[in-house]
Amino acid sequence: MNRTVLVCCGTGCIANGSLEVAEALRRAISETKTHAIVETVIKQTGCNGFCENGPIVRIMPDDISYYKVKPKNARDIVNSIGEKPVEQLLYKNDEGTPVLSQMENPFYMSQHKTVLRNIGEIDPGNLSDYLARGGYSALKKALFMTPDAIIREVESSGLRGRGGAGFPTGRKWRTAAGFEALPKYVICNGDEGDPGAFMDRSILEGDPHSVLEGIIICALSIGALEGFLYIRDEYVLARKYVQKAIHDAESAGILGGSIMGSGKRLNLSVVRGGGAFICGESTALMASIEGRVGEPRAKYARSAQRGLWNQPTVLNNVETFANIPIIINNSGENFTKIGAENSKGTKVFALVGKVRRSGLVEVPMGVSLRYLVNNIGGGVIDGRPLKAVQIGGPSGGCIPEAMLDLPVDFDSLTNYGAMMGSGGMIVMDDRSCMVEVARYYVNFLAEESCGKCTPCREGLRQMLAILTDICEGRGKEGDLELLEEISRALIGASLCALGKSAPNPVMTGIRYFRDEYIAHIMEKHCPAGVCAALTAFEIDASVCVGCTNCKRACPTGAVTGEVKSAHNINQAACVACGACREVCRFGAVRAIKRRFAV
Amino acid sequence: MIIEIDGKACTCSPGEYLLNIASRNGFSIPTLCHHDGLPGQGCCRVCIVEVSLRDRKDIVTACIYPVEQECSVFTDSDRVKRQRGMILALLRASAPESEEISRLCKMYDAPLYERLTQKANEKCILCGLCVSACETLGASAISSVNRGVEKTVSTPYDEPAADCIGCASCAAVCPTGAISVEENNSSRAIWNRKFTLQLCRHCGKPVGTLDELAFAARKTGVAQTTLCEECRRKAIADEMITAYER
């Protein structure tokens, strides 16, 4: 039987050395005798999503997945083909039993892969791979449909934009199609900027043709002859594969002067984003493509009417476009069978933070946060208590543990002060300080605001100063009320969605973790033991076994003590970084309130 | 079509900006980043008003809000007062040296928050009018630099700009007098550059910088003038007299 060895070559696995693993596997295959009886093909694929366990190698069709593979494992893997699998490279489930297939792996078995259907299965640089899995069949179908029929199909699917705002995709297309001003444009937003989010990058890197197919179908429906993929400069691999996909599609007659011989044309090009977070905002992105400073404009006239160069423009997110071929192929009605009431289909999330299994996951909309964290993520690392889940990027909110049964869909999250955003999801344990988390995000937004309008630029500057004061023990009575008052001005009077949503981390923090703010302001105490100015660490001598872990982790040499005897922290040398507490396996290091000036 | 502003019926044509309609009808809405001769920007946000349209009430910026449907506008609702007050308070903290901001704060009852961090020696409120004027004029010598809380207005790399013609239009449109222009009888200093002034050949008053007059001549195709506005008018009148005498 012929075997295919799939080596994950997403950015995460490449960083872990997967290119070397692929090379070692190639060498091992050419050197071993298995070559004579087994035809083995190595394929470099896109991201499998379970990056923390990379590099990931899969043997098909046996469906055996190996994790954390090193080049030295190559020979063992090649020798095992058709024989007994290499046990130490298999993933062990929650019971400690090694599992062969991804379908038995708890990280994958609870997922529902629709957008990520091809990723990890195909070589993203190979058009034939995509075609072999039914690629561009939706485009072929769409070419025999009227623009109106295409839009009706998208409308009936209930698809909403995956970039964050959740605007109905079909309605956007219908509006743009209704205007007669030519030329019209189609834009794919690949300027993913949320810290910790990598959904769009993985799709562009792992299955670029599915995005192109969605864009071409959109262009046909609205009558656009030109389109752009705006991809941030840091996404080197994504850009490379998208460029290649455009080139290959053009060479194959799928894109360009005559789409699949239909006589209809579309010219697509890649625009490199310069790295400003605000350029992910649709109107700032268009300004950037036009060569102007990336600042948003007021949306009193929608982009569907006056967008790029003031012409009718449809701008959708990468993930939104990747859904389109599925909708056209399987009908909009079928698409509605998955998902929640007003949020149809699946959503890809980047599940990260203090969770046992982190990575890229795709689930039907409407599943609960608890399901994501516990079933897919396997709960919190070291079994620590879960405190909150930060969702929706820097302008999202922190959802407390008590509300984890909330369904993840566009409307539920907004009602509770958070937002779906583009799908970043950060799990936090009891050692996360909610004031510091808010300060971190407000700092990010203050730096990444375009600075054009007063409330956003000046409001964030003041909010950051107040939050920094609170974290450093200079908080004052009335600070919370002032933060709320500034927030109201931002929400009401900011020019774009960045400013309007920027207070979310602060507002949800004050709403759900008010006690923690009060403790910082009134008692000068950080209950989580994070804010260095308010925290000291001490070692409980009755619990410490003298393992020396903390002593070795301490960056300032503040921890003293001999092996097998209780350790001690010299407070004068301690900078309260918490490294000792992080490494202690016995719970002997405790955070206490700092009693002296820093 | 007719819209209602603070209870008064006002006629307007569709697409007209709300600020225009309001000023035409005698309503005074504060503005900082607005200039009649330049495109609307909507960045200072002090011209916010509340618009009631169908069953929604929204805060909009009057300067760039195009009126497309019949609606009711409230220029001084509680929501407007509260948010405008905060915006002015934020502006005062960012430009404590500006008299214009102090005046507006007093006029519109902006609350005094001592907790806000004040910027030292600052008058600029980053309204963008100077950049817009420079660009509209065709010089594009200054631009906004950086983003977010680091944003400033400057010449490229903060060096004297070769493209600057010293016309001082930027300073003329600045609502807070934040751009420094120093002028004596023969020269003008602005944006770290010194420009020689053309003096009126008749009365000796400054006409403009040499760069500015050359730029204007190049743009209009009319020969460079060496007369100030007043003397130019006089000269034209003299010509007219002789024209009739002939």
XYZ file of C-alpha atoms in Angstrom, chain A:
598
model
C 0.000 0.000 0.000
C 1.240 3.508 -0.800
C 1.756 5.827 2.141
C 1.783 9.592 2.437
C 3.760 11.190 5.225
C 2.272 14.577 6.084
C 4.642 16.923 7.877
C 3.037 19.992 9.397
C 4.894 23.033 8.106
C 2.803 25.810 9.577
C 4.678 28.680 11.163
C 4.509 27.074 14.630
C 5.897 23.719 13.527
C 8.564 25.337 11.339
C 9.722 27.242 14.430
C 9.988 23.881 16.166
C 12.106 22.472 13.343
C 9.590 20.711 11.096
C 11.534 21.524 7.918
C 14.490 19.576 9.368
C 12.123 16.759 10.308
C 10.786 16.622 6.743
C 14.334 16.530 5.405
C 15.316 13.780 7.832
C 12.250 11.751 6.821
C 13.150 12.129 3.138
C 16.642 10.921 3.875
C 15.442 8.020 6.000
C 13.050 6.881 3.256
C 15.763 6.914 0.613
C 18.119 5.001 2.895
C 15.835 2.274 4.227
C 14.715 -0.829 2.460
C 11.027 0.098 2.892
C 11.508 2.221 -0.185
C 11.505 -0.921 -2.308
C 8.096 -2.120 -1.179
C 6.338 1.081 -0.061
C 5.882 4.131 -2.218
C 6.157 6.962 0.306
C 5.455 10.593 -0.466
C 6.337 13.423 1.871
C 3.964 16.336 1.875
C 4.448 19.612 3.686
C 1.085 20.778 4.929
C -0.454 23.733 6.668
C -1.038 24.084 10.388
C -2.669 21.201 12.267
C -3.637 23.586 15.028
C -2.023 21.705 17.904
C 1.138 23.801 17.606
C 2.377 23.385 21.170
C 2.874 19.693 20.380
C 4.627 20.240 17.070
C 6.226 19.293 14.831
C 3.324 17.020 13.916
C 3.830 14.127 11.480
C 0.963 12.027 10.125
C 1.094 8.727 8.262
C -1.776 8.305 5.818
C -3.916 6.364 5.126
C -3.069 4.533 8.390
C -4.065 7.792 10.155
C -1.314 7.742 12.750
C -0.293 11.090 14.225
C 3.075 11.684 15.870
C 3.808 14.749 18.004
C 6.926 16.638 19.039
C 8.882 14.798 16.364
C 12.632 15.426 16.189
C 14.812 14.716 13.155
C 16.409 11.817 15.081
C 12.978 10.104 15.186
C 12.805 9.985 11.377
C 14.322 6.531 10.941
C 12.081 5.008 13.643
C 9.023 6.491 11.971
C 9.991 5.248 8.520
C 10.788 1.768 9.845
C 7.455 1.628 11.636
C 5.414 2.220 8.484
C 3.145 -0.779 8.087
C 4.451 -2.161 11.379
C 3.950 -1.238 15.039
C 3.652 2.558 15.576
C 6.340 4.452 17.501
C 4.634 4.619 20.888
C 6.611 7.399 22.544
C 5.639 9.882 19.808
C 1.900 9.269 20.102
C -0.384 11.620 22.011
C -1.622 10.315 25.350
C -5.259 11.049 26.156
C -6.555 12.159 29.563
C -6.382 8.551 30.817
C -2.765 8.278 29.729
C -3.512 5.880 26.878
C -1.600 6.544 23.647
C -3.893 7.303 20.706
C -3.187 6.737 17.009
C -5.660 8.818 15.035
C -6.446 12.493 15.471
C -10.038 11.426 15.830
C -9.159 9.745 19.142
C -7.191 12.745 20.342
C -9.342 14.779 22.759
C -8.042 18.022 21.217
C -9.389 17.089 17.792
C -12.309 14.760 18.489
C -14.565 17.511 19.881
C -13.945 19.820 16.928
C -16.018 20.302 13.806
C -13.752 21.108 10.893
C -15.414 23.004 8.079
C -13.241 26.003 7.315
C -10.168 24.041 8.339
C -11.305 21.042 6.265
C -8.237 20.896 4.037
C -5.622 22.269 6.374
C -3.117 19.660 7.415
C -4.410 17.375 4.661
C -3.054 19.119 1.586
C 0.099 20.801 0.408
C -0.886 24.491 0.330
C 1.552 25.107 -2.512
C -0.026 22.490 -4.721
C -3.147 23.360 -6.703
C -3.741 19.688 -7.644
C -4.086 18.796 -3.962
C -6.848 21.355 -3.602
C -8.546 20.233 -6.816
C -8.370 16.595 -5.673
C -10.441 17.487 -2.625
C -13.181 19.156 -4.646
C -11.529 22.548 -4.848
C -12.947 25.138 -7.250
C -16.069 23.010 -7.807
C -18.075 25.730 -6.069
C -16.640 28.298 -8.470
C -17.583 26.109 -11.417
C -21.108 25.916 -10.024
C -21.240 29.655 -9.368
C -20.291 30.404 -12.981
C -23.587 28.827 -14.027
C -25.551 30.855 -11.471
C -26.811 34.428 -11.791
C -25.208 36.977 -9.435
C -28.577 37.226 -7.717
C -28.719 33.452 -7.166
C -25.215 33.440 -5.651
C -26.141 36.228 -3.251
C -29.420 34.528 -2.360
C -27.501 31.377 -1.464
C -25.134 33.355 0.781
C -28.060 35.213 2.349
C -29.922 31.997 3.070
C -26.849 30.588 4.801
C -27.068 33.286 7.469
C -23.268 33.675 7.252
C -22.002 36.632 9.288
C -18.612 38.266 8.914
C -15.927 36.417 10.852
C -13.718 39.472 11.322
C -15.522 40.518 14.457
C -18.521 42.704 13.766
C -20.674 39.852 12.500
C -22.328 41.812 9.694
C -24.472 39.561 7.461
C -22.267 38.697 4.486
C -25.134 38.239 2.014
C -26.580 41.653 2.831
C -23.195 43.287 2.296
C -22.850 41.621 -1.111
C -26.436 42.520 -2.060
C -25.827 46.199 -1.207
C -22.622 46.370 -3.252
C -24.243 44.521 -6.160
C -27.084 47.064 -6.142
C -24.849 50.009 -6.978
C -24.051 50.592 -10.611
C -20.940 52.703 -10.190
C -17.946 50.971 -11.779
C -15.317 49.826 -11.042
C -16.145 47.752 -7.982
C -13.647 46.063 -5.726
C -13.402 43.000 -3.515
C -10.978 42.967 -0.594
C -9.897 40.158 1.702
C -8.840 41.358 5.143
C -5.844 39.337 6.293
C -4.470 41.939 8.685
C -5.040 39.793 11.748
C -3.670 41.842 14.625
C -5.199 40.557 17.858
C -2.480 39.383 20.243
C -2.507 35.592 20.416
C -4.780 35.120 17.410
C -3.679 33.133 14.358
C -6.839 31.860 12.712
C -6.474 33.755 9.441
C -2.770 33.099 9.215
C -3.354 29.357 9.446
C -6.051 29.434 6.787
C -3.912 31.483 4.383
C -0.909 29.282 5.065
C -2.727 25.980 4.923
C -5.476 26.383 2.344
C -4.993 29.576 0.300
C -7.063 28.383 -2.650
C -10.238 28.094 -0.571
C -9.929 31.801 0.248
C -9.275 32.670 -3.408
C -12.296 30.617 -4.429
C -14.486 32.559 -2.011
C -13.122 35.879 -3.272
C -13.686 34.962 -6.941
C -17.294 33.912 -6.212
C -17.874 37.209 -4.397
C -16.397 39.175 -7.304
C -18.709 37.366 -9.746
C -21.739 38.203 -7.650
C -21.066 41.915 -7.249
C -19.372 42.511 -10.588
C -15.877 43.353 -9.342
C -12.995 42.997 -11.796
C -10.244 43.722 -9.331
C -9.482 42.466 -5.848
C -6.888 42.745 -3.135
C -5.703 40.520 -0.337
C -4.377 42.747 2.426
C -1.992 40.563 4.430
C 0.175 41.804 7.245
C 3.861 41.900 6.546
C 4.747 39.582 9.418
C 2.835 36.733 7.753
C 5.689 35.763 5.455
C 4.591 32.193 4.849
C 0.954 33.178 4.309
C 1.987 35.751 1.712
C 4.235 33.280 -0.028
C 1.485 30.669 -0.371
C -1.156 33.216 -1.397
C 1.141 34.653 -4.070
C 1.814 31.143 -5.334
C -1.888 30.272 -5.244
C -2.741 33.364 -7.318
C 0.000 32.520 -9.789
C -1.027 28.854 -10.053
C -4.723 29.716 -10.381
C -3.882 32.187 -13.159
C -1.723 29.640 -14.969
C -4.526 27.093 -14.731
C -7.055 29.566 -16.168
C -9.047 29.683 -12.939
C -8.261 33.314 -12.339
C -7.331 36.234 -14.561
C -8.491 37.152 -18.073
C -11.154 34.466 -18.395
C -12.258 32.625 -15.259
C -12.522 28.937 -16.223
C -13.114 29.984 -19.824
C -16.251 31.962 -18.949
C -14.955 35.221 -20.389
C -15.380 36.850 -16.978
C -12.243 38.315 -15.529
C -10.777 39.097 -12.136
C -7.371 40.443 -11.265
C -6.165 39.659 -7.728
C -3.114 41.054 -5.995
C -1.544 40.936 -2.558
C -0.987 44.125 -0.562
C 1.434 43.976 2.355
C 0.195 45.573 5.554
C 2.750 47.618 7.421
C 1.946 46.283 10.867
C -0.509 48.827 12.270
C -3.312 47.165 14.223
C -5.765 49.835 13.078
C -5.306 48.793 9.439
C -7.471 45.780 10.250
C -10.353 48.266 10.464
C -12.002 48.207 7.051
C -11.847 51.904 6.164
C -8.292 52.306 7.509
C -7.319 49.242 5.476
C -8.740 50.835 2.333
C -6.885 54.078 3.065
C -3.730 52.006 3.378
C -4.299 50.296 0.016
C -4.867 53.730 -1.535
C -1.448 54.747 -0.249
C -2.722 57.122 2.413
C -2.148 57.097 6.169
C -4.059 54.161 7.649
C -6.756 56.075 9.486
C -10.440 55.167 9.529
C -13.163 57.422 8.219
C -16.710 57.747 9.522
C -18.994 55.106 8.071
C -22.012 57.301 7.455
C -21.722 55.975 3.907
C -21.014 52.221 3.934
C -18.055 50.737 2.076
C -20.478 48.703 -0.023
C -21.481 52.054 -1.507
C -18.298 54.120 -1.206
C -15.270 52.058 -0.261
C -11.907 51.751 -1.935
C -11.265 54.874 -4.048
C -14.881 55.782 -3.195
C -16.185 52.903 -5.289
C -18.545 50.108 -4.192
C -16.425 47.614 -2.278
C -16.974 44.347 -0.453
C -14.461 43.686 2.280
C -14.614 40.371 4.120
C -12.378 38.502 6.485
C -10.236 35.501 5.430
C -12.385 33.045 7.350
C -15.603 34.482 5.875
C -14.335 33.885 2.332
C -13.185 30.356 3.234
C -16.813 29.534 4.149
C -18.180 30.586 0.756
C -17.216 27.498 -1.323
C -18.956 25.269 1.248
C -22.134 27.354 1.087
C -22.235 27.324 -2.713
C -21.502 23.590 -2.906
C -23.798 22.351 -0.145
C -26.457 25.104 -0.269
C -27.071 27.878 2.194
C -29.838 25.904 3.831
C -27.481 23.084 4.749
C -25.067 25.608 6.204
C -27.741 26.771 8.657
C -27.987 23.272 10.134
C -24.839 23.915 12.142
C -24.516 26.718 14.628
C -26.677 28.875 16.871
C -29.919 30.765 16.311
C -28.464 33.927 14.803
C -24.891 32.752 14.285
C -24.732 29.998 11.715
C -21.852 27.701 10.876
C -18.615 27.140 12.698
C -16.001 29.490 14.117
C -12.277 29.039 14.389
C -10.733 30.073 17.697
C -7.179 30.459 18.863
C -7.437 28.841 22.290
C -4.419 29.948 24.304
C -3.320 30.913 27.796
C -3.329 28.748 30.906
C -5.064 25.835 29.239
C -3.664 22.298 29.053
C -4.196 21.870 25.322
C -3.857 25.077 23.360
C -4.092 25.712 19.660
C -6.361 26.391 16.740
C -9.826 24.900 17.138
C -12.976 24.968 15.059
C -16.360 24.400 16.697
C -20.001 24.977 15.792
C -21.176 28.386 16.996
C -23.240 28.252 20.124
C -21.084 25.781 22.080
C -20.313 26.981 25.568
C -17.060 28.524 26.684
C -16.852 25.749 29.254
C -16.958 23.116 26.509
C -14.113 24.851 24.684
C -11.960 25.199 27.772
C -12.639 21.819 29.365
C -13.421 19.351 26.572
C -11.048 20.652 23.913
C -8.589 22.505 26.080
C -8.527 19.864 28.797
C -9.008 22.389 31.594
C -6.521 24.678 33.275
C -2.823 23.824 33.536
C -1.878 22.121 36.821
C -5.574 21.937 37.729
C -5.552 25.503 39.009
C -8.891 27.277 39.356
C -10.136 29.011 36.227
C -10.705 32.695 36.758
C -11.767 34.160 33.442
C -11.681 33.765 29.699
C -10.617 36.811 27.734
C -12.349 36.734 24.391
C -12.498 38.998 21.371
C -8.997 40.422 21.135
C -7.737 43.546 22.923
C -11.162 45.205 22.720
C -12.873 42.118 24.036
C -13.864 41.395 27.565
C -13.059 39.031 30.406
C -15.862 36.556 31.046
C -15.736 35.229 34.636
C -15.774 31.529 35.481
C -19.366 31.704 36.741
C -20.531 32.650 33.254
C -18.690 30.008 31.286
C -21.897 28.300 30.226
C -22.536 31.255 27.948
C -22.877 30.106 24.329
C -20.177 31.419 22.029
C -22.052 33.314 19.325
C -22.145 36.920 18.125
C -25.094 38.155 20.178
C -24.636 36.404 23.544
C -21.121 37.687 24.036
C -21.998 41.267 23.105
C -24.816 41.236 25.652
C -22.307 40.511 28.380
C -19.799 43.210 27.455
C -17.385 40.986 25.553
C -17.419 40.340 21.837
C -16.687 37.501 19.513
C -14.007 39.501 17.754
C -12.040 37.482 15.266
C -11.663 34.507 17.594
C -8.855 35.005 20.074
C -9.560 33.238 23.378
C -7.204 33.495 26.339
C -7.772 31.294 29.392
C -6.700 32.811 32.712
C -6.196 31.115 36.077
C -6.325 32.546 39.593
C -2.832 33.977 39.163
C -4.037 36.522 36.609
C -4.744 40.027 37.878
C -7.774 41.491 36.144
C -6.593 45.075 36.667
C -3.231 44.281 35.127
C -4.961 42.471 32.242
C -7.075 45.585 31.569
C -3.986 47.784 31.825
C -2.159 45.550 29.328
C -4.938 45.792 26.753
C -5.509 49.515 27.227
C -1.777 50.032 26.758
C -1.916 47.991 23.547
C -4.871 50.030 22.272
C -3.344 53.367 23.290
C -0.306 52.488 21.179
C -2.314 51.063 18.305
C -5.090 53.646 18.135
C -4.601 55.703 14.991
C -4.740 58.830 17.161
C -7.075 60.656 14.824
C -10.032 61.320 17.113
C -9.973 62.903 20.560
C -11.918 60.426 22.705
C -9.879 57.422 21.591
C -6.431 59.029 21.666
C -6.802 61.197 24.776
C -9.299 58.956 26.559
C -7.035 55.919 26.264
C -4.036 57.965 27.395
C -5.890 58.965 30.572
C -7.331 55.500 31.167
C -3.870 53.995 30.841
C -2.458 56.505 33.331
C -5.200 55.754 35.853
C -4.900 51.968 35.447
C -1.124 52.180 35.800
C -1.613 54.178 38.985
C -3.999 51.556 40.333
C -1.547 48.727 39.541
C 1.292 50.620 41.193
C -0.531 51.567 44.378
C -1.480 55.143 43.481
C -5.149 54.425 42.848
C -7.610 56.903 44.334
C -11.196 56.806 45.415
C -13.344 57.861 42.470
C -11.010 56.278 39.897
C -13.550 53.649 38.914
C -16.253 56.251 38.341
C -13.858 58.355 36.261
C -12.824 55.293 34.218
C -16.489 54.611 33.545
C -17.162 58.217 32.574
C -14.248 58.301 30.122
C -15.426 54.951 28.764
C -18.854 56.404 28.039
C -17.301 59.162 25.926
C -15.217 56.599 24.032
C -18.176 54.330 23.363
C -20.430 57.183 22.310
C -18.198 59.601 20.480
C -15.240 57.696 18.995
C -14.883 57.710 15.248
C -14.400 53.988 14.617
C -15.007 50.611 16.222
C -11.562 50.543 17.849
C -12.422 53.466 20.107
C -16.021 52.406 20.582
C -14.976 48.962 21.832
C -11.712 49.912 23.548
C -13.287 50.312 27.022
C -14.530 46.674 26.979
C -11.605 45.206 28.956
C -11.996 47.890 31.621
C -15.782 47.889 31.711
C -16.063 44.078 31.977
C -13.296 44.129 34.574
C -15.134 46.636 36.762
C -18.399 44.799 36.178
C -17.259 41.281 37.012
C -14.179 41.798 39.176
C -15.035 44.973 41.069
C -13.674 43.588 44.359
C -10.265 43.144 42.786
C -10.200 46.785 41.653
C -11.331 47.939 45.127
C -8.598 45.838 46.767
C -5.986 47.548 44.583
C -7.311 51.045 45.205
C -8.333 50.948 48.862
C -6.110 48.262 50.400
C -3.165 48.580 47.983
C -3.350 44.833 47.590
C -3.206 42.709 44.438
C -5.110 39.530 45.349
C -3.661 37.581 42.405
C -0.108 38.478 43.398
C 0.790 39.948 40.009
C 1.224 43.711 40.452
C 4.821 43.917 41.632
C 4.433 47.199 43.500
C 1.740 45.715 45.730
C 3.039 42.182 46.131
C 5.659 40.337 48.129
C 6.403 36.622 48.112
C 7.203 34.423 51.064
C 8.069 30.764 51.460
C 6.126 28.661 53.942
C 8.935 26.806 55.746
C 6.582 24.033 56.832
C 5.700 23.203 53.234
C 9.038 23.833 51.494
C 11.024 20.660 50.851
C 14.156 22.459 49.682
C 14.035 21.313 46.055
C 15.933 24.510 45.041
C 13.643 25.074 42.039
C 12.757 28.596 43.204
C 16.348 29.448 43.982
C 17.371 28.546 40.455
C 14.426 30.427 38.914
C 15.040 33.654 40.843
C 16.576 36.267 38.517
C 17.950 38.455 41.321
C 19.391 35.867 43.713
C 16.868 36.815 46.392
C 16.062 33.213 47.312
C 18.475 31.601 49.769
C 18.563 28.138 51.322
C 20.296 24.763 51.129
C 19.117 21.587 49.428
C 16.486 19.732 51.434
C 16.063 22.584 53.910
C 13.436 25.309 53.822
C 14.255 28.300 51.583
C 13.828 31.955 52.356
C 13.280 35.134 50.286
C 15.398 38.185 50.985
C 12.773 40.890 50.522
C 15.318 43.631 49.909
C 16.601 41.843 46.798
C 13.213 40.573 45.597
C 11.551 42.283 42.597
C 8.282 40.377 43.051
C 8.369 38.863 39.577
C 6.704 35.694 40.819
C 9.107 33.295 39.088
C 9.552 31.364 42.374
C 5.819 30.819 42.750
C 5.531 29.750 39.121
C 8.079 26.922 39.494
C 7.179 25.717 43.002
C 5.531 22.292 42.747
C 4.571 22.158 46.429
C 2.602 25.385 46.810
C 5.134 26.661 49.334
C 5.555 30.106 47.741
C 2.734 32.473 48.616
C 1.919 35.977 47.406
C 1.206 38.395 50.231
C 0.457 42.078 50.457
C 3.558 44.222 50.207
C 4.022 46.241 53.402
C 6.763 48.631 52.426
C 7.500 51.124 49.728
C 9.227 49.835 46.612
